[in-house]
CSV table of C-alpha atoms in Angstrom, one decimal:
chain,number,residue,atom,x,y,z
W,19,MET,CA,24.6,13.2,-16.1
W,20,GLY,CA,27.6,12.1,-14.0
W,21,ASP,CA,30.5,10.0,-14.9
W,22,GLU,CA,29.3,8.0,-17.9
W,23,ARG,CA,32.5,5.8,-17.8
W,24,ARG,CA,31.1,4.1,-14.7
W,25,GLN,CA,27.7,3.1,-16.0
W,26,PRO,CA,25.8,2.4,-19.2
W,27,LYS,CA,24.4,5.4,-21.1
W,28,TYR,CA,20.8,4.4,-20.4
W,29,ALA,CA,21.5,4.2,-16.6
W,30,ALA,CA,23.1,7.7,-16.7
W,31,ILE,CA,20.1,9.1,-18.6
W,32,ALA,CA,17.7,7.4,-16.1
W,33,ALA,CA,19.7,8.9,-13.2
W,34,ASP,CA,19.6,12.4,-14.8
W,35,LEU,CA,15.8,12.2,-15.4
W,36,ASP,CA,15.3,10.8,-11.9
W,37,LEU,CA,17.1,13.9,-10.5
W,38,LYS,CA,15.0,16.3,-12.6
W,39,ILE,CA,11.8,14.6,-11.4
W,40,GLN,CA,12.9,14.8,-7.8
W,41,GLU,CA,13.9,18.5,-8.2
W,42,GLY,CA,10.5,19.3,-9.8
W,43,HIS,CA,11.7,20.0,-13.3
W,44,TYR,CA,9.0,17.5,-14.4
W,45,ALA,CA,6.0,17.7,-12.1
W,46,SER,CA,3.7,14.9,-11.0
W,47,GLY,CA,1.4,13.9,-13.8
W,48,GLN,CA,3.3,15.8,-16.4
W,49,ALA,CA,4.3,14.2,-19.7
W,50,LEU,CA,8.0,13.9,-20.4
W,51,PRO,CA,9.3,15.2,-23.8
W,52,SER,CA,8.8,12.8,-26.6
W,53,GLN,CA,11.2,9.9,-27.0
W,54,ARG,CA,12.6,11.4,-30.1
W,55,ASP,CA,13.2,14.8,-28.4
W,56,LEU,CA,14.8,13.1,-25.4
W,57,SER,CA,17.0,10.9,-27.6
W,58,ALA,CA,18.2,14.0,-29.4
W,59,GLU,CA,18.8,15.9,-26.2
W,60,TYR,CA,20.9,13.1,-24.7
W,61,GLY,CA,22.6,12.2,-28.1
W,62,VAL,CA,21.6,8.5,-28.0
W,63,THR,CA,19.5,6.1,-30.1
W,64,LEU,CA,15.8,5.5,-29.4
W,65,MET,CA,16.7,2.0,-28.1
W,66,THR,CA,19.0,3.4,-25.5
W,67,LEU,CA,16.5,6.1,-24.5
W,68,ARG,CA,13.8,3.4,-24.1
W,69,GLN,CA,16.0,1.4,-21.9
W,70,ALA,CA,16.3,4.5,-19.6
W,71,LEU,CA,12.6,5.0,-19.5
W,72,SER,CA,12.0,1.3,-18.8
W,73,LEU,CA,14.4,1.6,-15.8
W,74,LEU,CA,12.4,4.6,-14.5
W,75,ALA,CA,9.2,2.7,-14.9
W,76,GLU,CA,10.5,-0.2,-12.9
W,77,ARG,CA,11.3,2.2,-10.1
W,78,GLY,CA,7.8,3.6,-10.2
W,79,LEU,CA,8.9,7.1,-11.2
W,80,VAL,CA,7.1,7.2,-14.5
W,81,THR,CA,4.2,5.4,-16.3
W,82,ARG,CA,4.2,4.7,-20.0
W,83,GLU,CA,0.9,4.9,-21.9
W,84,ALA,CA,0.8,3.4,-25.4
W,85,GLY,CA,0.1,6.0,-28.0
W,86,ARG,CA,0.2,8.9,-25.4
W,87,GLY,CA,3.7,9.1,-23.9
W,88,THR,CA,5.5,8.9,-20.6
W,89,TYR,CA,4.2,10.6,-17.5
W,90,VAL,CA,5.7,11.3,-14.1
W,91,SER,CA,4.1,9.2,-11.4
W,92,PRO,CA,2.4,10.7,-8.4
W,93,PRO,CA,4.7,11.2,-5.3
W,94,LYS,CA,5.1,8.2,-3.1
W,95,ALA,CA,3.3,8.0,0.2
W,96,PHE,CA,4.6,6.4,3.4
W,97,TYR,CA,2.9,4.2,6.1
W,98,SER,CA,4.8,3.2,9.2
W,99,MET,CA,4.2,-0.3,10.5
W,100,GLY,CA,5.6,0.9,13.8
W,101,SER,CA,2.6,3.1,14.5
W,102,LEU,CA,-0.9,2.3,15.6
W,103,LYS,CA,-2.4,4.3,12.7
W,104,SER,CA,-4.1,2.4,9.9
W,105,LEU,CA,-2.6,2.4,6.5
W,106,ALA,CA,-5.5,4.5,5.2
W,107,ASP,CA,-5.1,7.1,8.0
W,108,ASP,CA,-1.4,7.4,7.3
W,109,LEU,CA,-1.9,8.0,3.6
W,110,ARG,CA,-4.7,10.5,4.2
W,111,GLU,CA,-2.5,12.5,6.6
W,112,GLN,CA,0.0,12.9,3.8
W,113,GLY,CA,-2.6,14.3,1.5
W,114,HIS,CA,-3.4,11.2,-0.6
W,115,SER,CA,-6.9,10.4,-1.6
W,116,VAL,CA,-8.2,7.2,0.1
W,117,GLU,CA,-11.7,6.0,-0.4
W,118,THR,CA,-13.2,3.0,1.4
W,119,THR,CA,-16.0,0.7,0.0
W,120,LEU,CA,-17.8,-1.5,2.5
W,121,LEU,CA,-18.1,-4.9,0.8
W,122,ALA,CA,-19.7,-6.9,3.7
W,123,ARG,CA,-20.5,-6.8,7.4
W,124,GLY,CA,-22.0,-9.6,9.5
W,125,ARG,CA,-21.6,-12.2,12.2
W,126,ARG,CA,-19.5,-15.1,11.0
W,127,PRO,CA,-17.5,-18.0,12.5
W,128,LEU,CA,-13.8,-17.1,12.9
W,129,PRO,CA,-11.3,-18.4,10.4
W,130,ALA,CA,-8.8,-20.9,11.6
W,131,TRP,CA,-5.9,-18.5,11.8
W,132,VAL,CA,-7.8,-16.3,14.2
W,133,ALA,CA,-9.6,-19.1,16.2
W,134,THR,CA,-6.3,-20.8,17.0
W,135,ARG,CA,-5.1,-17.6,18.7
W,136,LEU,CA,-8.2,-17.0,20.7
W,137,GLY,CA,-8.8,-20.5,22.0
W,138,ALA,CA,-12.0,-20.8,24.0
W,139,GLU,CA,-13.0,-17.2,23.2
W,140,ALA,CA,-13.4,-18.3,19.6
W,141,ALA,CA,-16.7,-20.2,20.1
W,142,GLU,CA,-19.0,-17.3,19.5
W,143,PRO,CA,-19.3,-15.9,15.9
W,144,ALA,CA,-17.4,-12.6,15.5
W,145,LEU,CA,-18.2,-9.5,13.6
W,146,ARG,CA,-16.6,-9.6,10.1
W,147,VAL,CA,-16.0,-6.4,8.2
W,148,GLU,CA,-14.8,-6.5,4.6
W,149,ARG,CA,-13.5,-3.3,2.9
W,150,LEU,CA,-11.9,-2.3,-0.3
W,151,ARG,CA,-9.5,0.7,-0.3
W,152,HIS,CA,-8.9,2.9,-3.3
W,153,VAL,CA,-5.7,5.0,-3.2
W,154,GLY,CA,-5.6,7.9,-5.7
W,155,GLY,CA,-8.7,6.4,-7.4
W,156,ALA,CA,-7.2,3.0,-7.9
W,157,PRO,CA,-8.2,-0.2,-6.0
W,158,ALA,CA,-5.1,-1.0,-3.9
W,159,ILE,CA,-6.0,-2.8,-0.7
W,160,HIS,CA,-8.5,-5.5,0.3
W,161,GLN,CA,-9.0,-5.7,4.0
W,162,VAL,CA,-11.0,-8.1,6.2
W,163,SER,CA,-11.3,-7.3,10.0
W,164,TRP,CA,-12.5,-9.8,12.6
W,165,ILE,CA,-13.8,-8.4,15.9
W,166,PRO,CA,-14.5,-11.0,18.6
W,167,ALA,CA,-18.0,-10.9,19.9
W,168,ALA,CA,-17.0,-9.6,23.3
W,169,PHE,CA,-15.6,-6.4,21.7
W,170,ALA,CA,-18.0,-5.8,18.8
W,171,GLY,CA,-20.3,-3.5,20.8
W,172,SER,CA,-21.9,-0.9,18.6
W,173,LEU,CA,-19.6,-1.5,15.7
W,174,THR,CA,-22.4,-3.2,13.8
W,175,GLU,CA,-23.9,0.3,13.1
W,176,VAL,CA,-20.7,2.2,12.3
W,177,ASP,CA,-20.3,3.7,8.8
W,178,PHE,CA,-16.9,2.3,7.9
W,179,THR,CA,-16.7,4.2,4.7
W,180,ALA,CA,-16.1,7.4,6.8
W,181,THR,CA,-14.9,6.1,10.1
W,182,SER,CA,-11.8,4.0,10.8
W,183,LEU,CA,-12.0,0.9,13.0
W,184,TYR,CA,-9.7,2.4,15.6
W,185,ASP,CA,-11.8,5.5,15.8
W,186,ALA,CA,-14.9,3.3,16.2
W,187,PHE,CA,-13.3,1.5,19.0
W,188,ALA,CA,-12.3,4.7,20.7
W,189,ALA,CA,-15.9,6.0,20.5
W,190,ASP,CA,-17.0,2.7,22.1
W,191,GLY,CA,-14.7,3.3,25.0
W,192,ARG,CA,-11.9,0.9,24.0
W,193,VAL,CA,-8.4,2.2,23.0
W,194,ALA,CA,-6.0,0.3,20.9
W,195,ASP,CA,-2.7,0.1,22.8
W,196,ARG,CA,-0.4,-2.1,20.6
W,197,ALA,CA,-0.4,-4.3,17.6
W,198,ASP,CA,1.6,-7.2,16.1
W,199,GLU,CA,1.9,-7.3,12.4
W,200,ARG,CA,3.3,-10.0,10.1
W,201,LEU,CA,4.0,-9.5,6.4
W,202,SER,CA,4.4,-12.2,3.8
W,203,PRO,CA,4.4,-12.4,0.0
W,204,ALA,CA,1.4,-13.9,-1.8
W,205,VAL,CA,-0.5,-13.9,-5.1
W,206,LEU,CA,-4.0,-12.8,-6.0
W,207,THR,CA,-6.9,-15.2,-6.0
W,208,THR,CA,-9.5,-15.0,-8.7
W,209,ARG,CA,-12.0,-13.1,-6.5
W,210,LEU,CA,-9.5,-10.6,-5.1
W,211,GLY,CA,-8.0,-10.1,-8.6
W,212,THR,CA,-11.5,-9.0,-9.8
W,213,LEU,CA,-11.9,-6.6,-6.8
W,214,LEU,CA,-8.4,-5.1,-7.3
W,215,GLU,CA,-8.6,-5.1,-11.1
W,216,ARG,CA,-5.5,-7.3,-11.6
W,217,PRO,CA,-5.1,-10.8,-13.0
W,218,GLU,CA,-5.1,-13.9,-10.8
W,219,GLY,CA,-1.6,-14.6,-9.7
W,220,ALA,CA,-0.4,-11.0,-9.5
W,221,PRO,CA,2.1,-10.4,-6.6
W,222,VAL,CA,0.7,-8.9,-3.4
W,223,PHE,CA,1.7,-8.4,0.2
W,224,LEU,CA,-0.4,-10.2,2.8
W,225,SER,CA,-0.5,-8.4,6.1
W,226,ASP,CA,-1.9,-10.0,9.3
W,227,ARG,CA,-2.3,-7.6,12.2
W,228,VAL,CA,-3.6,-8.3,15.7
W,229,THR,CA,-4.5,-5.2,17.8
W,230,TYR,CA,-4.6,-5.3,21.6
W,231,ASP,CA,-6.3,-3.0,24.1
W,232,ARG,CA,-4.7,-1.7,27.3
W,233,ASP,CA,-5.8,-4.8,29.2
W,234,GLY,CA,-4.0,-7.0,26.7
W,235,HIS,CA,-7.2,-8.3,25.0
W,236,ALA,CA,-7.0,-9.0,21.2
W,237,ILE,CA,-9.8,-6.8,20.0
W,238,VAL,CA,-9.4,-7.0,16.2
W,239,PHE,CA,-7.7,-9.3,13.7
W,240,ASP,CA,-6.9,-7.7,10.3
W,241,ARG,CA,-5.9,-9.4,7.1
W,242,ALA,CA,-5.0,-7.0,4.3
W,243,THR,CA,-4.1,-7.9,0.7
W,244,ILE,CA,-2.0,-5.1,-0.7
W,245,LEU,CA,-1.0,-4.8,-4.4
W,246,GLY,CA,2.7,-5.3,-4.6
W,247,GLU,CA,3.0,-3.1,-7.7
W,248,LEU,CA,1.4,-0.1,-6.0
W,249,ILE,CA,2.7,-0.4,-2.4
W,250,GLU,CA,6.4,-0.7,-1.4
W,251,ILE,CA,8.0,-1.3,2.0
W,252,ARG,CA,10.9,0.8,3.2
W,253,THR,CA,12.9,0.5,6.4
W,254,GLU,CA,14.8,3.2,8.3
W,255,ARG,CA,17.5,1.7,10.5
W,256,ALA,CA,18.8,3.3,13.6
W,257,ALA,CA,21.4,2.1,16.2
W,258,SER,CA,18.7,0.5,18.4
W,259,SER,CA,15.6,0.1,16.2
W,260,VAL,CA,14.3,-0.6,12.7
W,261,LYS,CA,11.4,1.5,11.4
W,262,VAL,CA,9.3,-0.1,8.6
W,263,VAL,CA,7.2,2.0,6.3
W,264,TRP,CA,4.8,1.4,3.4
W,265,THR,CA,5.0,3.6,0.3
W,266,ASN,CA,2.5,4.2,-2.4
W,267,ALA,CA,4.5,3.4,-5.6
W,268,GLY,CA,2.2,5.6,-7.7
W,269,GLY,CA,0.5,4.7,-11.0
């Protein structure tokens, strides 16, 4: 388990179990041995063993189910904010199940955060598309997309449960060229808490993305509310750039 003189016993046990999970000794969805068996294996008290399991749970490596045991969480998935792929498309490419529910679609006046960026173009009602994303069967992302009237085209008829917004734009002859995305911490409202099956006030990430076509027109404004307990952000730093990625924390 490494040099136990440099860290508490529970941390050393957590590190050893972490390694076994990463090496496939315990597979995704598999139950770990009972707490009594693990405490005997490592020669520690149940209290120390439970501290180790709590540490693994905090890292998203295991989930603990009362009366059933401790299970290895599904593998984490990654989404790059540096790409023009949607979060859902990135997760699907990695083999994760992503299902989309269309909650609403219709012409609505633009919200203030969009209207201020469009100026005079904001006078006409835009197409508003509201979706709920399930990742691995669990509701994880609430997304509202605003498409200015000039670019809505045939999008009013698209089946957004099966077609991504970017694919719909491409089919309509408009290609997404770049996007600006801003991320901030937030907490769930009562309504979104109901949709995402979490209590009001639960931590979330709020992502605001503006996508531009090749002519520099802002063609869609997205606001995504992402469960902080299910999705992580990781960065990969290089000498001249920083790559930011989302990860599905499992559970």
